[in-house]
Structures are given as structure tokens and as C-alpha cells.
XYZ file of C-alpha atoms in Angstrom:
230
model
C -63.828 -85.160 -38.417
C -62.452 -82.475 -40.904
C -58.534 -82.226 -41.380
C -57.697 -79.122 -39.376
C -55.571 -77.933 -42.246
C -58.609 -77.993 -44.578
C -60.546 -75.702 -42.332
C -57.922 -73.258 -42.080
C -56.193 -73.988 -39.006
C -52.555 -72.470 -38.793
C -50.216 -74.204 -36.456
C -48.326 -71.181 -34.678
C -47.412 -69.890 -31.432
C -44.909 -67.153 -30.837
C -41.665 -68.477 -29.481
C -38.277 -66.958 -28.754
C -36.152 -66.458 -31.950
C -33.286 -68.579 -32.795
C -31.792 -66.555 -35.660
C -30.629 -62.906 -36.042
C -33.050 -60.309 -36.632
C -33.260 -58.784 -40.132
C -32.227 -55.303 -40.803
C -34.814 -52.312 -41.587
C -36.282 -52.613 -44.988
C -38.314 -54.978 -47.298
C -37.223 -58.639 -47.201
C -38.460 -61.626 -49.239
C -38.639 -64.399 -46.950
C -37.799 -67.225 -49.288
C -40.763 -69.462 -48.836
C -41.705 -69.702 -52.354
C -39.971 -69.322 -55.603
C -42.710 -67.008 -57.246
C -44.852 -64.557 -55.382
C -42.747 -64.793 -52.178
C -44.027 -63.506 -48.695
C -42.643 -60.056 -47.982
C -41.541 -58.768 -44.353
C -41.304 -54.788 -43.718
C -39.020 -54.279 -40.648
C -39.513 -50.741 -39.750
C -36.510 -48.588 -38.806
C -35.950 -48.076 -34.921
C -37.963 -51.253 -34.567
C -36.393 -51.904 -31.134
C -35.768 -48.403 -29.925
C -36.837 -47.915 -26.392
C -37.404 -51.593 -25.724
C -35.443 -54.058 -23.690
C -33.294 -56.421 -25.753
C -35.467 -59.183 -27.030
C -38.628 -57.386 -26.130
C -41.843 -58.622 -28.106
C -43.047 -56.242 -31.012
C -46.415 -56.267 -32.723
C -47.092 -58.125 -36.047
C -49.677 -57.402 -38.657
C -50.364 -59.896 -41.529
C -51.566 -57.958 -44.525
C -53.522 -59.957 -47.330
C -54.005 -58.361 -50.725
C -57.106 -58.281 -52.884
C -57.978 -60.390 -55.788
C -55.500 -60.025 -58.702
C -53.340 -58.105 -56.348
C -49.659 -58.489 -55.034
C -47.590 -57.361 -52.071
C -46.719 -54.177 -53.955
C -50.101 -53.287 -54.425
C -51.283 -53.698 -51.006
C -48.263 -52.428 -49.152
C -49.111 -48.593 -49.589
C -52.286 -49.407 -47.323
C -50.130 -50.100 -44.102
C -46.356 -49.632 -44.669
C -46.266 -46.133 -43.641
C -48.178 -47.031 -40.375
C -45.835 -49.815 -39.711
C -42.799 -47.368 -40.117
C -44.408 -44.676 -37.913
C -45.692 -47.064 -35.352
C -42.711 -49.397 -35.418
C -44.551 -52.942 -36.002
C -43.616 -55.809 -38.218
C -45.664 -56.063 -41.535
C -45.918 -59.421 -43.060
C -47.411 -59.599 -46.673
C -47.922 -63.147 -47.960
C -48.992 -63.415 -51.554
C -51.594 -66.042 -52.932
C -50.215 -68.631 -55.284
C -52.954 -67.883 -57.895
C -54.496 -64.665 -58.716
C -56.438 -64.726 -55.518
C -56.571 -66.540 -52.055
C -57.138 -70.433 -52.276
C -60.337 -70.030 -49.959
C -61.995 -67.795 -52.619
C -61.367 -70.284 -55.295
C -61.746 -73.705 -53.700
C -60.926 -73.736 -49.935
C -57.890 -73.768 -47.668
C -54.803 -75.259 -49.561
C -51.287 -73.756 -50.521
C -51.978 -70.265 -49.279
C -52.859 -71.447 -45.779
C -49.570 -73.513 -45.853
C -47.658 -70.444 -47.163
C -48.966 -68.209 -44.315
C -47.986 -70.796 -41.982
C -44.533 -70.970 -43.113
C -44.173 -67.167 -43.417
C -45.358 -66.734 -39.692
C -42.670 -69.292 -38.721
C -39.965 -67.450 -40.615
C -40.897 -64.203 -39.073
C -41.078 -65.833 -35.475
C -37.508 -67.404 -35.997
C -35.937 -63.834 -36.046
C -38.187 -61.548 -34.019
C -39.953 -62.101 -30.709
C -43.744 -61.425 -31.607
C -46.096 -59.778 -28.990
C -48.702 -62.565 -28.306
C -51.089 -59.737 -27.587
C -50.807 -57.845 -30.797
C -51.089 -60.061 -34.001
C -53.534 -58.900 -36.441
C -54.860 -60.429 -39.692
C -55.884 -57.397 -41.949
C -56.763 -57.233 -45.597
C -58.862 -55.488 -48.370
C -61.518 -56.813 -50.677
C -60.592 -60.613 -51.088
C -57.809 -60.052 -48.648
C -60.440 -58.774 -46.192
C -62.463 -61.864 -46.663
C -59.471 -64.058 -46.009
C -58.405 -62.103 -43.018
C -61.901 -62.399 -41.637
C -61.980 -66.368 -42.509
C -58.469 -67.135 -41.098
C -58.581 -64.763 -38.292
C -61.711 -65.906 -36.684
C -60.544 -69.653 -37.396
C -57.066 -68.977 -35.804
C -58.149 -66.847 -32.638
C -55.842 -69.068 -30.521
C -52.973 -66.658 -31.709
C -54.786 -64.023 -33.786
C -55.845 -61.133 -31.419
C -57.078 -58.342 -33.999
C -58.884 -58.918 -37.251
C -59.149 -55.916 -39.840
C -61.347 -56.476 -42.751
C -61.725 -53.729 -45.299
C -64.385 -54.088 -48.082
C -64.672 -57.788 -47.492
C -67.254 -59.775 -49.440
C -67.531 -63.029 -47.256
C -66.242 -64.882 -44.250
C -65.800 -68.848 -44.325
C -65.397 -70.082 -40.873
C -65.752 -73.835 -40.276
C -64.017 -73.889 -36.783
C -63.953 -70.883 -34.536
C -61.165 -70.497 -31.933
C -60.509 -67.709 -29.426
C -62.181 -64.320 -29.547
C -60.115 -61.814 -31.682
C -61.375 -58.267 -31.798
C -62.798 -57.263 -35.149
C -62.704 -54.037 -37.108
C -64.995 -53.969 -40.182
C -64.793 -51.049 -42.671
C -66.768 -50.616 -45.775
C -67.947 -48.064 -48.411
C -71.707 -47.284 -48.651
C -71.310 -46.742 -52.183
C -69.553 -49.958 -52.909
C -71.027 -51.340 -56.006
C -68.627 -54.266 -56.213
C -69.548 -55.734 -52.938
C -72.634 -53.947 -51.580
C -72.340 -53.153 -47.950
C -76.014 -54.462 -47.052
C -75.012 -58.037 -48.097
C -71.475 -58.078 -46.604
C -70.223 -55.830 -43.857
C -73.716 -55.199 -42.123
C -74.462 -58.930 -42.305
C -70.761 -59.917 -41.019
C -71.044 -57.333 -38.069
C -74.577 -58.622 -37.043
C -73.351 -62.171 -37.079
C -70.285 -61.542 -35.255
C -71.768 -59.345 -32.597
C -74.532 -62.158 -32.063
C -71.802 -64.562 -31.470
C -70.249 -62.307 -28.693
C -67.267 -60.889 -30.684
C -66.017 -57.430 -29.836
C -66.759 -55.802 -33.220
C -66.032 -52.214 -34.289
C -67.622 -51.070 -37.690
C -66.827 -48.041 -39.818
C -68.997 -47.364 -42.804
C -67.654 -44.430 -44.881
C -68.699 -42.274 -47.883
C -66.835 -44.206 -50.926
C -66.633 -47.022 -53.105
C -64.856 -50.246 -53.128
C -61.464 -48.728 -52.093
C -59.765 -48.436 -48.719
C -59.472 -44.807 -47.262
C -56.538 -43.566 -45.512
C -58.332 -41.878 -42.622
C -60.124 -45.195 -42.041
C -56.807 -47.304 -42.196
C -55.233 -44.828 -39.482
C -58.318 -45.812 -37.263
C -57.890 -49.431 -37.873
C -54.261 -49.091 -36.801
C -55.173 -47.362 -33.798
C -57.661 -50.042 -32.971
C -54.855 -52.510 -33.375
C -52.290 -50.809 -31.133
C -54.703 -49.260 -28.485
C -54.542 -50.995 -25.008
């Protein structure tokens, strides 16, 4: 039997926070000396909510050679506008471990970052998304489907592959891809992924757009609606 960590299992269950919440803004979580995870806490996060009411959480993965600063523009304004927590881990190496050799330090970093967020905020168990672009989209697909025991939504933008050795739960999936993507052609990635997932019984939304290997703001807005809609 494979070690659950090696197949990408993340030990996480939202629990009541034990520490004070962080103020609005960007925060390094202190889980790594270099390329630390970043948490965006929007202004007015708890406005209109009862004290301690749970809030949505999106975990956003950067692309190959990327960083938190490079991927934050994809979602930060949406987190501020719609008041959800935005957690942005960073890979230990130029891209995610699963792309290089398999689940390892990055899976551990994600697990630690989730625990750090849950220690300070009540997380809505019905609104936890793994999202990403390019290699980050592949990572979101792979880890999201592996960890459907707590991941409720997966948002994959221009993902090249998915590596799932043990499926759990049934997260809803949003797949977007440019029809003119020459780096990762759509016919051998997004279309294949969508067919496989639909055949496996997943609730899949697909969005093909007239573009290349780049996320598109209107499509990202649709993905956010997908995440937050009832």
C-alpha cells in the first residue's frame, strides 16, 4: 500500500480557530525561510457575518518558474471584492514537486499553510477551492481530486496534466483553456481532462476561450462565480 503522503493526501479538516485573526492585508505565514506561503485577508472579511462565522478559502498555485507575486494578480482583486481568504503557497523549487518527481516538500508546505490559516480563521467547509494556472492548474487538479475529503471546488486554468493515484470525494471542477495555446495544446489537455472527469461522474464546467497560454480576466471572473455560487 502506498504511503498516503506520497500520493498527495493532505491531512486537513477545518476546525475552530485557536489564535486571533490576522488583520487585512498580505501576510507571510512563516512556514518556510524562503518562498513562504502568503495569505491575503480582504478588508471587511467579517462584515455582515456573525462573530466566528466561517468564510470561504481559495488556495491558488502559481505556474512553473512563478511565485506568489506573479500569480496574485489573477485572484487578489476578486478576494477583496467578494471577501474570501486567498492562500498562495510557493513551490520549494522552480515548479511544483509533482511536476518534477512526485509529491514531497510542496505537499507538506500546503498542509502546513492550511493548518496555519485554520488556526486563525473559521473556514467554510462548503467553499474550499484549489485553483491554479499552467503547472499550478495541473497541481490544483491533481491535489484537488486527491483531497476531495475537504476540497469542494477545483479551478484549473491551462493545466497540462493531472496525476491522481487516489481519488476522494467529488469536488466540482472548472476547466478553462485557450484554443490557441501552443505551449499546452487544448486537444491533449483540457479536452481530455474534461472527458475523463465527466466519465468518472464529476460535475465539470469547461470554458474554452479565444486565447493562448495565459489566463483571461473575464474567464477568471466566471471561475470565481463558479466557486461562490450556491
